[in-house]
mmCIF file of C-alpha atoms and ligand atoms in Angstrom:
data_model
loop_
_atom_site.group_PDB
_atom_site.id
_atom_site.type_symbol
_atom_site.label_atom_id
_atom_site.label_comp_id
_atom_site.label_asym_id
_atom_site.label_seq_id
_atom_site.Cartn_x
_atom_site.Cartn_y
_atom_site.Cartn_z
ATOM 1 C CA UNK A 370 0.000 0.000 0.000
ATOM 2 C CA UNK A 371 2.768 2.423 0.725
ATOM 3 C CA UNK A 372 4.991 1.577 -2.258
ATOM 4 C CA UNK A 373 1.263 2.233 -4.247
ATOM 5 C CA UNK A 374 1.283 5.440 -2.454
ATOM 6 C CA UNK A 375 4.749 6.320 -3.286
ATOM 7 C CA UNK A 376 4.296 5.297 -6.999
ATOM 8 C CA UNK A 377 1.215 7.577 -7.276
ATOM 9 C CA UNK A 378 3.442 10.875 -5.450
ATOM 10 C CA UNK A 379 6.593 10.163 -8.046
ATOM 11 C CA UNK A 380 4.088 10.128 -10.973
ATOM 12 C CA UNK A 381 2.084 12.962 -10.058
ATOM 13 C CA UNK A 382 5.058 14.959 -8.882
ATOM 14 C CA UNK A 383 6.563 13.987 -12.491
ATOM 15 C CA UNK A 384 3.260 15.133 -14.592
ATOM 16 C CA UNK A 385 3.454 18.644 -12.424
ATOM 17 C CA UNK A 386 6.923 19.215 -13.473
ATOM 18 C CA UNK A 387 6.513 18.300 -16.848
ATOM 19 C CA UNK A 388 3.276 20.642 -16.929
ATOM 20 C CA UNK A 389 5.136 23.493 -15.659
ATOM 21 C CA UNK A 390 8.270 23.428 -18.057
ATOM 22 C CA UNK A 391 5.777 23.213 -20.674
ATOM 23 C CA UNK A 392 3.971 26.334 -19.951
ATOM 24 C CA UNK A 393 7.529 28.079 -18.765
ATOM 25 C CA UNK A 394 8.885 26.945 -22.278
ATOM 26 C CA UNK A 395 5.792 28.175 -24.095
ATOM 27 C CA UNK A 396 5.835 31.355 -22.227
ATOM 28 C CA UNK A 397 9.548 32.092 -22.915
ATOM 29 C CA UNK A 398 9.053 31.594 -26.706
ATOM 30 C CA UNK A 399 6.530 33.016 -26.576
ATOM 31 C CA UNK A 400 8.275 36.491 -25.228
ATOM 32 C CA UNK A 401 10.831 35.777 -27.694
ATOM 33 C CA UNK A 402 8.080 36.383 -30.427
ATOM 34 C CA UNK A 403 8.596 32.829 -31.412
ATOM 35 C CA UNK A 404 4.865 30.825 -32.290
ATOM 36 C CA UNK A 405 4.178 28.112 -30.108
ATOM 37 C CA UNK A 406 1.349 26.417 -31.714
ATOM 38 C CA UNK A 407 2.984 24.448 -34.433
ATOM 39 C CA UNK A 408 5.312 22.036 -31.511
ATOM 40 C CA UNK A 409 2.503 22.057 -28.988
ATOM 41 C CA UNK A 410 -0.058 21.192 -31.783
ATOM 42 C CA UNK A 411 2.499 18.210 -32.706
ATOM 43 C CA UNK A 412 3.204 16.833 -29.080
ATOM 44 C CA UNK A 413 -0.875 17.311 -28.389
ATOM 45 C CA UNK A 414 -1.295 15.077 -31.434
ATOM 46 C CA UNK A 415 1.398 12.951 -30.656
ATOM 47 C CA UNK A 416 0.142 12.186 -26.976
ATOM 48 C CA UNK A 417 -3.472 11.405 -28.219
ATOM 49 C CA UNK A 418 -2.377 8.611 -30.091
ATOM 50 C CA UNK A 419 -0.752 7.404 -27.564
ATOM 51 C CA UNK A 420 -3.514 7.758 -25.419
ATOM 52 C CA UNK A 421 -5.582 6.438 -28.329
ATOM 53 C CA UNK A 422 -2.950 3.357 -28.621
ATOM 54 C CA UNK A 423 -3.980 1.876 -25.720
ATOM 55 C CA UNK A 424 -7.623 0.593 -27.285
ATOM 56 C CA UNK A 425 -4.855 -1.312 -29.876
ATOM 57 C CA UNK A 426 -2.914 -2.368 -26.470
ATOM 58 C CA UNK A 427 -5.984 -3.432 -25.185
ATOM 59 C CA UNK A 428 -7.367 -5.897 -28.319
ATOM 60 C CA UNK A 429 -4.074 -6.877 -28.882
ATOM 61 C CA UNK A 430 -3.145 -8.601 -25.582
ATOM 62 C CA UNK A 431 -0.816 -11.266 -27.062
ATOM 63 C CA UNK A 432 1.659 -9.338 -28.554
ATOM 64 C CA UNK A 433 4.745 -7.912 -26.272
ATOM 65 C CA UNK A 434 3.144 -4.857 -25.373
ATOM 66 C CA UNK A 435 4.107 -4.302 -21.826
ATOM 67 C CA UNK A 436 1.800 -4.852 -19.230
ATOM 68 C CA UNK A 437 -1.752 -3.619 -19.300
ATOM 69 C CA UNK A 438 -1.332 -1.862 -15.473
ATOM 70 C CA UNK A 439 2.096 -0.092 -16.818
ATOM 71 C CA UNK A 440 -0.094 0.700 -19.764
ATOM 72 C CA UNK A 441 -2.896 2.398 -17.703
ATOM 73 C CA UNK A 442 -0.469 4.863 -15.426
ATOM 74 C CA UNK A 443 1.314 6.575 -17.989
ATOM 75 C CA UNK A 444 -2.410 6.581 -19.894
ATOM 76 C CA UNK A 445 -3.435 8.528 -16.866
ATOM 77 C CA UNK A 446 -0.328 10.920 -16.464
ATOM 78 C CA UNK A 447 -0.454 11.731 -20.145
ATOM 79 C CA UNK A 448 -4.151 11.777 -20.378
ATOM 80 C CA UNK A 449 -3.969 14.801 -16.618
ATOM 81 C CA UNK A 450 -0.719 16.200 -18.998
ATOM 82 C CA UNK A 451 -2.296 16.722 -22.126
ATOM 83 C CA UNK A 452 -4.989 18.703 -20.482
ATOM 84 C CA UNK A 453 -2.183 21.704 -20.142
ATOM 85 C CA UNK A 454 -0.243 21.186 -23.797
ATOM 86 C CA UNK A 455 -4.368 21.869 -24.470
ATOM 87 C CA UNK A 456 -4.433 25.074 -22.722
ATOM 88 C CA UNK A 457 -1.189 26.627 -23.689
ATOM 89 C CA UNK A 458 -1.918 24.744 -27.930
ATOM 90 C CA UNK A 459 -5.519 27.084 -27.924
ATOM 91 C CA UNK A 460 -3.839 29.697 -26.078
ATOM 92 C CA UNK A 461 -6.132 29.319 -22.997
ATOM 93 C CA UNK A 462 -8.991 30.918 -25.242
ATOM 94 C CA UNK A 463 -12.189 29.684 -26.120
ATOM 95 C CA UNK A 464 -11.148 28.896 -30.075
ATOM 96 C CA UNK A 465 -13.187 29.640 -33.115
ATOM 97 C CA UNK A 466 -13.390 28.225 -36.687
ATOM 98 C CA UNK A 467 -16.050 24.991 -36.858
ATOM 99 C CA UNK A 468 -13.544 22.520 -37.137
ATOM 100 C CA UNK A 469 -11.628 24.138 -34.145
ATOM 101 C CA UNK A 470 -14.625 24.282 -31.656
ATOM 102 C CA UNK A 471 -15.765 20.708 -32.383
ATOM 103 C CA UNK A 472 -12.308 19.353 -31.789
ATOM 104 C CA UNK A 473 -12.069 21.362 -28.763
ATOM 105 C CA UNK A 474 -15.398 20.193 -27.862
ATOM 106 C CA UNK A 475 -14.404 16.849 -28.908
ATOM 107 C CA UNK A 476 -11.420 16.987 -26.585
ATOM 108 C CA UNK A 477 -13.062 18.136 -23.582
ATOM 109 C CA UNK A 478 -15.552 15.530 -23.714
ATOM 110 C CA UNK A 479 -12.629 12.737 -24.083
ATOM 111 C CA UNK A 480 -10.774 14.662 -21.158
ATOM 112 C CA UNK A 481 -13.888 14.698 -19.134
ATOM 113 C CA UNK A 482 -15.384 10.837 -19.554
ATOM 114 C CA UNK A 483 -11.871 10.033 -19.476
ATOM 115 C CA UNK A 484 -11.605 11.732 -15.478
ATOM 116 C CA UNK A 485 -15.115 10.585 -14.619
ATOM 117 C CA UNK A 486 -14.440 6.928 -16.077
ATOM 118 C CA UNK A 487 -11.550 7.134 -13.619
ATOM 119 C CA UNK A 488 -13.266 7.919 -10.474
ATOM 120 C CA UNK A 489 -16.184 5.929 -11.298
ATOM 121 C CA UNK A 490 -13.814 2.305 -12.063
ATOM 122 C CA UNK A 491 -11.883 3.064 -8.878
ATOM 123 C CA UNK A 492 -14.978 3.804 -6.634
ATOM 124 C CA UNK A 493 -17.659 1.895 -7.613
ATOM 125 C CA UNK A 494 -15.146 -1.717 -7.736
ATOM 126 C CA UNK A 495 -14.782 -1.070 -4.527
ATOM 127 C CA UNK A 496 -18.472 -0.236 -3.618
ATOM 128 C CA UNK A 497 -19.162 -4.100 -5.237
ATOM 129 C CA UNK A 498 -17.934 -6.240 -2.788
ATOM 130 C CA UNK A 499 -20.321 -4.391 0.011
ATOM 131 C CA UNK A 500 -23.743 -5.259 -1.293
ATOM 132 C CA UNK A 501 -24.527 -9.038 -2.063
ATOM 133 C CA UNK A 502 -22.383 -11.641 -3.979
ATOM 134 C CA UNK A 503 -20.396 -10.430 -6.552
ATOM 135 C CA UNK A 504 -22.255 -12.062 -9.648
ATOM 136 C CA UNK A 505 -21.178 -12.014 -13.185
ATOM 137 C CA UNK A 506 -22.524 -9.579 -15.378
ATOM 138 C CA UNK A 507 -23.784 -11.705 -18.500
ATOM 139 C CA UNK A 508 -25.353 -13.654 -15.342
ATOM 140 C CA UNK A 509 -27.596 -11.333 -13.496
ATOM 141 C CA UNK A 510 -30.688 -11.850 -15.953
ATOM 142 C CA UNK A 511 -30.578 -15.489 -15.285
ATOM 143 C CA UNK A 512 -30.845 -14.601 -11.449
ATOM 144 C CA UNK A 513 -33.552 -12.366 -11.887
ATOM 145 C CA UNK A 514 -35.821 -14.472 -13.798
ATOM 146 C CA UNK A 515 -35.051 -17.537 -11.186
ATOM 147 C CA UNK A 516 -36.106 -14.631 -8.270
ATOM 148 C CA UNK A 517 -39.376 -13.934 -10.206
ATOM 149 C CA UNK A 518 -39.732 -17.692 -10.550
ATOM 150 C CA UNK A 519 -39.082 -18.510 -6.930
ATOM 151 C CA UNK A 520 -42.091 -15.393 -5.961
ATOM 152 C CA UNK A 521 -44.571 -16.890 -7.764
ATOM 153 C CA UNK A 522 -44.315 -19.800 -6.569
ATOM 154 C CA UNK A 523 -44.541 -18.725 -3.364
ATOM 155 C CA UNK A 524 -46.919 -16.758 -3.885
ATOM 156 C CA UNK A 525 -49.241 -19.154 -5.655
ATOM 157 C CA UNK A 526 -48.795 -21.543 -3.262
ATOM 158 C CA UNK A 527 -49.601 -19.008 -1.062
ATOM 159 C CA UNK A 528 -53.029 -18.344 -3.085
ATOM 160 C CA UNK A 529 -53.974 -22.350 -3.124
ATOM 161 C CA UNK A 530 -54.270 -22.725 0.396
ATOM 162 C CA UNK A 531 -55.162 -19.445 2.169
ATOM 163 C CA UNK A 532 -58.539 -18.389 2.058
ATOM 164 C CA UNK A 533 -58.199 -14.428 1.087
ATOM 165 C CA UNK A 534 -55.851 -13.022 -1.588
ATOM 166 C CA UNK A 535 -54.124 -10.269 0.493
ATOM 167 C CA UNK A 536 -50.646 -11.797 -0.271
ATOM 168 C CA UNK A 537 -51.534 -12.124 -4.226
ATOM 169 C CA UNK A 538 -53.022 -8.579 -4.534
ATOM 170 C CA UNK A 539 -49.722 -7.549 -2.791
ATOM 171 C CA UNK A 540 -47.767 -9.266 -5.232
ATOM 172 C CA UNK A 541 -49.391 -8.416 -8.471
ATOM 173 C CA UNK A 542 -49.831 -4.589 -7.367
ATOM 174 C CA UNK A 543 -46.440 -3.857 -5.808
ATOM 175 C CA UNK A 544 -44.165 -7.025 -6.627
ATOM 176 C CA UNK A 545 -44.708 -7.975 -9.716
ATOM 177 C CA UNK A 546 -43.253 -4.655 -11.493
ATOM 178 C CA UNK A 547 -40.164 -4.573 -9.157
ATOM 179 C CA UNK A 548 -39.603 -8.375 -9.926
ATOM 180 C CA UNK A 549 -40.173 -7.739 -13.778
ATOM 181 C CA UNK A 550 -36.976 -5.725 -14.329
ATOM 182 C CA UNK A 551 -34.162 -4.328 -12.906
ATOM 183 C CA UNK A 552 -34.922 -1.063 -10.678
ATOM 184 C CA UNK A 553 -33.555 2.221 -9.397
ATOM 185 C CA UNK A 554 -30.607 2.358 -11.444
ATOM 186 C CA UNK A 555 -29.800 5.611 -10.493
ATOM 187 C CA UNK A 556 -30.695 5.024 -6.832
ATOM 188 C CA UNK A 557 -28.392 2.900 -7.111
ATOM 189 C CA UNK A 558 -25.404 4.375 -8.336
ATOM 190 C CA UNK A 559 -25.429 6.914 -6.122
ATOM 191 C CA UNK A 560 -25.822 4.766 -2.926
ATOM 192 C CA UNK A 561 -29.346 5.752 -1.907
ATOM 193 C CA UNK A 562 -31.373 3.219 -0.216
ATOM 194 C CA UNK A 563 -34.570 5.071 -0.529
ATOM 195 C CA UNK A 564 -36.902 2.674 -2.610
ATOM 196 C CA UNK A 565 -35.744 -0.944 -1.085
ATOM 197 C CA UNK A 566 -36.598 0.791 2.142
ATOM 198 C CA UNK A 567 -39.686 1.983 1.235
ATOM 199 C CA UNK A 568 -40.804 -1.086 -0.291
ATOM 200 C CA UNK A 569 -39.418 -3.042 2.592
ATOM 201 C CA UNK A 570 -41.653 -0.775 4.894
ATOM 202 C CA UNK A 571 -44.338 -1.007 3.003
ATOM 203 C CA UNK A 572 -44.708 -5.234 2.988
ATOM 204 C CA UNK A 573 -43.973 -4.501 7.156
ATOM 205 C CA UNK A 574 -47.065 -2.016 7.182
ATOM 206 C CA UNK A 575 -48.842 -4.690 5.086
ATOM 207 C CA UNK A 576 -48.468 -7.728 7.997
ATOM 208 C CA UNK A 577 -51.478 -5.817 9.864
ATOM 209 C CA UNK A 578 -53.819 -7.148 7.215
ATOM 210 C CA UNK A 579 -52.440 -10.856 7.160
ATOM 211 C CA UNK A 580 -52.823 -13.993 9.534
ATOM 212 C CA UNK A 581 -50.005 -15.733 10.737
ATOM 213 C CA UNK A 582 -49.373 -18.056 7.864
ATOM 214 C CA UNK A 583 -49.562 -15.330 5.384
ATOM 215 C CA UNK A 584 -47.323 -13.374 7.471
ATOM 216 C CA UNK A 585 -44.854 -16.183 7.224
ATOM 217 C CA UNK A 586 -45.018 -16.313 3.298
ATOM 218 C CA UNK A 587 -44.709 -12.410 3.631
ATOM 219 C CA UNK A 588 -41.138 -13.092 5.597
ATOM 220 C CA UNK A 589 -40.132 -15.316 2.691
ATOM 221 C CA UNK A 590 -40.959 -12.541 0.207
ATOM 222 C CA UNK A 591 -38.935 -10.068 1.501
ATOM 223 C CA UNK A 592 -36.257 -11.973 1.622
ATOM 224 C CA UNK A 593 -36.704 -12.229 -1.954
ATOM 225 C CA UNK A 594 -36.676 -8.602 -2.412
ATOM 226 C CA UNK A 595 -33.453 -8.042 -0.680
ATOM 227 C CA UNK A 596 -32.289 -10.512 -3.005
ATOM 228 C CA UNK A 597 -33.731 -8.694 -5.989
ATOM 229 C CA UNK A 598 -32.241 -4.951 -4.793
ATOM 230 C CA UNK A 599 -28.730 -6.526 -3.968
ATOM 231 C CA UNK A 600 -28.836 -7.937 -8.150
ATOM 232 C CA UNK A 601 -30.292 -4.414 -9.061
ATOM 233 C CA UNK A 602 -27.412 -3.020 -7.196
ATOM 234 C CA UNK A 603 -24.484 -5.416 -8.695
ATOM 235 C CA UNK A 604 -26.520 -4.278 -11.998
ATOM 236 C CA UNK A 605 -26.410 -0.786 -11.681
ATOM 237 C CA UNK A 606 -22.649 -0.524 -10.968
ATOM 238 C CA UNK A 607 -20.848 -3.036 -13.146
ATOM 239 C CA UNK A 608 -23.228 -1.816 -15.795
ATOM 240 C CA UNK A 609 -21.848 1.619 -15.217
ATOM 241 C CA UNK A 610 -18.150 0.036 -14.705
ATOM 242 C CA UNK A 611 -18.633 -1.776 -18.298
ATOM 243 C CA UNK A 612 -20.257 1.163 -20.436
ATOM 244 C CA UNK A 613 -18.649 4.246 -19.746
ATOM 245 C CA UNK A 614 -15.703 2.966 -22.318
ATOM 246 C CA UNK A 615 -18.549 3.638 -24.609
ATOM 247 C CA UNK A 616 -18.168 6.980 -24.005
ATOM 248 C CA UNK A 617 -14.646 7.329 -23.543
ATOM 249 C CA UNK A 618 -13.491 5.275 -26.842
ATOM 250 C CA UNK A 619 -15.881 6.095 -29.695
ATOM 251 C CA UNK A 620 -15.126 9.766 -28.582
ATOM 252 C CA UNK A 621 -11.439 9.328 -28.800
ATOM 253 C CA UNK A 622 -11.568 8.554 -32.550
ATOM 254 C CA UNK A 623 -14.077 11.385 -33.485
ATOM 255 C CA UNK A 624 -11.294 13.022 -31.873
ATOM 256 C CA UNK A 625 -8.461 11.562 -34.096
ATOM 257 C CA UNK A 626 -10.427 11.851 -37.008
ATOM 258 C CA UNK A 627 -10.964 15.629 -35.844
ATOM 259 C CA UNK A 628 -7.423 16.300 -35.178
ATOM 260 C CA UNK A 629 -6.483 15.096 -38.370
ATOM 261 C CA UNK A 630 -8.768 17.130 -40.354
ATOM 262 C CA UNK A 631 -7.825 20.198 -38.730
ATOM 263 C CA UNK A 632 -4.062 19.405 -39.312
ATOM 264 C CA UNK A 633 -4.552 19.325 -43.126
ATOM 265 C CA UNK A 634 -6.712 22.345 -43.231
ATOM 266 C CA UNK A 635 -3.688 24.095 -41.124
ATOM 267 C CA UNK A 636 -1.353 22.622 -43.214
ATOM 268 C CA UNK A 637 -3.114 23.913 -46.158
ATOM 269 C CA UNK A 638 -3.239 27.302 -45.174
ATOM 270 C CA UNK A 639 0.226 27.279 -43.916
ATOM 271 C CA UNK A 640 1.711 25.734 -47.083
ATOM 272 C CA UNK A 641 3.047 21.693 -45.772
ATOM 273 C CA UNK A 642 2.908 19.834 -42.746
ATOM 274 C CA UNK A 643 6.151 20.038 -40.718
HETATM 275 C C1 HEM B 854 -7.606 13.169 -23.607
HETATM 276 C C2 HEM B 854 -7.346 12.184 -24.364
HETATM 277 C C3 HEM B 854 -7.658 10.739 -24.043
HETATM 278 C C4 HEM B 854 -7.794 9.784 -24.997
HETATM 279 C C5 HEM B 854 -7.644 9.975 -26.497
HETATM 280 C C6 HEM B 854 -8.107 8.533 -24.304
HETATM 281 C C7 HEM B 854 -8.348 7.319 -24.935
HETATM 282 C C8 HEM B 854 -8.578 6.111 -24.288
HETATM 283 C C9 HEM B 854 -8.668 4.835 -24.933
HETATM 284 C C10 HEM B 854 -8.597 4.590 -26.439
HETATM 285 C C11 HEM B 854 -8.865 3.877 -23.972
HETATM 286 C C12 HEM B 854 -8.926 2.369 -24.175
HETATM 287 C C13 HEM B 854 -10.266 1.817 -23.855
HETATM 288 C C14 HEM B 854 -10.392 0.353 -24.156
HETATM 289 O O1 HEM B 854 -10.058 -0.066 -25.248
HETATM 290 O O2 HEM B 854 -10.863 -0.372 -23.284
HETATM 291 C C15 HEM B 854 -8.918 4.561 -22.704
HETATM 292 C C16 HEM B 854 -9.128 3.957 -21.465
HETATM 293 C C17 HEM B 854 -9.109 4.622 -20.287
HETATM 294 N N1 HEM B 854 -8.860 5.956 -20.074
HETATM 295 FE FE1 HEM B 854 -8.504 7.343 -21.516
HETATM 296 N N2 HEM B 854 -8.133 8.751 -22.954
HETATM 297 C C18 HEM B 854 -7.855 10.095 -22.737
HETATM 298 C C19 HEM B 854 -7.772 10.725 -21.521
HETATM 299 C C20 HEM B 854 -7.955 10.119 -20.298
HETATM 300 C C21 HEM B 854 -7.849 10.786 -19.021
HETATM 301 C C22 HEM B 854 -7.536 12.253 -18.825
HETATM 302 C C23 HEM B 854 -8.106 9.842 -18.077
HETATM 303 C C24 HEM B 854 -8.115 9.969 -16.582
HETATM 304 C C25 HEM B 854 -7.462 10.825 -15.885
HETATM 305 C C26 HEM B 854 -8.361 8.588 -18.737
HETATM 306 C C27 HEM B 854 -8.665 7.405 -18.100
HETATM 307 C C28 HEM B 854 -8.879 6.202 -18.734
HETATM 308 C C29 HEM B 854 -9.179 4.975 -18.025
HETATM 309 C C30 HEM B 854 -9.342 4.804 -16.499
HETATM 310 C C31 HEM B 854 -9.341 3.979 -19.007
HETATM 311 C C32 HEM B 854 -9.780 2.534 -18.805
HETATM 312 C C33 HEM B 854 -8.703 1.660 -18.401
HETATM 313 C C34 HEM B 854 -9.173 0.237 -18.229
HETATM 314 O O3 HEM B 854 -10.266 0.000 -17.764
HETATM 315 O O4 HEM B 854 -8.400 -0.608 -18.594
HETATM 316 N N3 HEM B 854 -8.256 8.793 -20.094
HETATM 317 N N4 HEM B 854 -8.716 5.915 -22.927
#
């Protein structure tokens, strides 16, 4: 844990340098009337296909890459870094020109699901191993139709030998629909309990309408429903864990395509690309 801690300073403490003799080198050529935007345009470029490199990296596992891990810190570092070789490329100005404010656009959106992908794959694998069995992904629909199919059962059984409906009418009115699908995605995600309690107090308030035995079957059922919430829950966050790469990646080659349009238009204006 330390050494992780240590790793984590060293590479932080080398992006920060390597940010600030970027901008100091851009501002001293800068006073020396000498343009900037050509060389940070080219190491901007340069650093999103690297970052862009790693998808390759990624689909590519067999060949002697380096590892995946090794692959993922400097993506980080470079990804924070290019963030300032950004700011001092556009000048720290809002650009204009079409092709200019969609790649900017482009690139902020990259930068952005790119620092929110972050924060959600290092909090929310955590967050999975406190809230029922870690399941796999492709298997949670299996689970949840073997939950509904365990409820009715239970409750049908319930229905065959107890002379009202109460339990059934429970069932089909508030079960049912929460057993049907997964729930509360959002709820989820942002660690709000708010609907499994309610629903949880709400088959409590119920009892006072039951006899005993139907109070029994009622026990059974919310154990069901904890069982149900817990799968929502796994749902919810290795969903998000799995999908925000959908963000992150098609993005990054609107970007590249981006980037390269705008280098041929500059290019053309500016007579060659060197
Ligand atoms: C700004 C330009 C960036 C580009 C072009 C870019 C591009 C990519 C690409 C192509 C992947 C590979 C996804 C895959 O194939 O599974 C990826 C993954 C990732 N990126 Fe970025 N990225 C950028 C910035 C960032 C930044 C700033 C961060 C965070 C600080 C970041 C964090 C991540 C993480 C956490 C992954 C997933 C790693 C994994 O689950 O293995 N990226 N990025």
């Amino acid at each position: 844990m330390k050494t992780l801690t240590a790793r984590r300073f060293r590479n932080s403490g080398i992006a920060i340098v390597a940010a600030l003799l970027l901008v100091w080198l851009s501002g001293a050529m800068t006073t020396a009337l000498r343009d900037t935007a050509r060389q940070t345009g080219w190491i901007l470029f340069s650093m999103i296909c690297f970052l862009a490199a790693y998808n390759l990296r990624k689909k590519l596992p067999f060949l002697p890459l380096g590892a995946s891990a090794t692959w993922l810190q400097f993506h980080i570092y470079v990804g924070l870094l290019t963030a300032v070789v950004f700011g001092v490329h556009v000048g720290w100005r809002i650009p204009n020109g079409l092709v200019e404010s969609l790649l900017a656009t482009l690139y902020l959106f990259v930068f952005a699901s790119g620092v929110i992908g972050l924060f959600l794959s290092r909090s929310l694998a955590k967050r999975l191993t406190t809230r029922g069995d870690e399941v796999l992904f492709e298997r949670i629909p299996v689970y949840r139709n073997r939950l509904q199919a365990e409820v009715e059962t239970i409750v049908f059984e319930e229905l065959d030998e107890a002379a009202s409906t109460a339990v059934a009418q429970f069932y089909a009115d508030r079960l049912r629909p929460f057993f049907a699908q997964t729930r509360n995605f959002w709820q989820h995600l942002v660690q709000s309990n708010r609907s499994r309690f309610g629903l949880l107090n709400e088959m409590q308030a119920y009892r006072r309408y039951l006899n005993d035995a139907e109070r029994e079957t009622m026990a059974r059922l919310v154990t069901c429903v904890e069982a149900k919430d817990d799968l929502d829950y796994q749902f919810s966050l290795q969903a998000t864990l799995k999908y925000w790469l959908f963000v992150h990646v098609p993005l990054t080659y609107a970007l590249l395509v981006f980037a390269i349009l705008h280098l041929l238009l500059v290019s053309a204006y500016s007579g060659g690309i060197s």
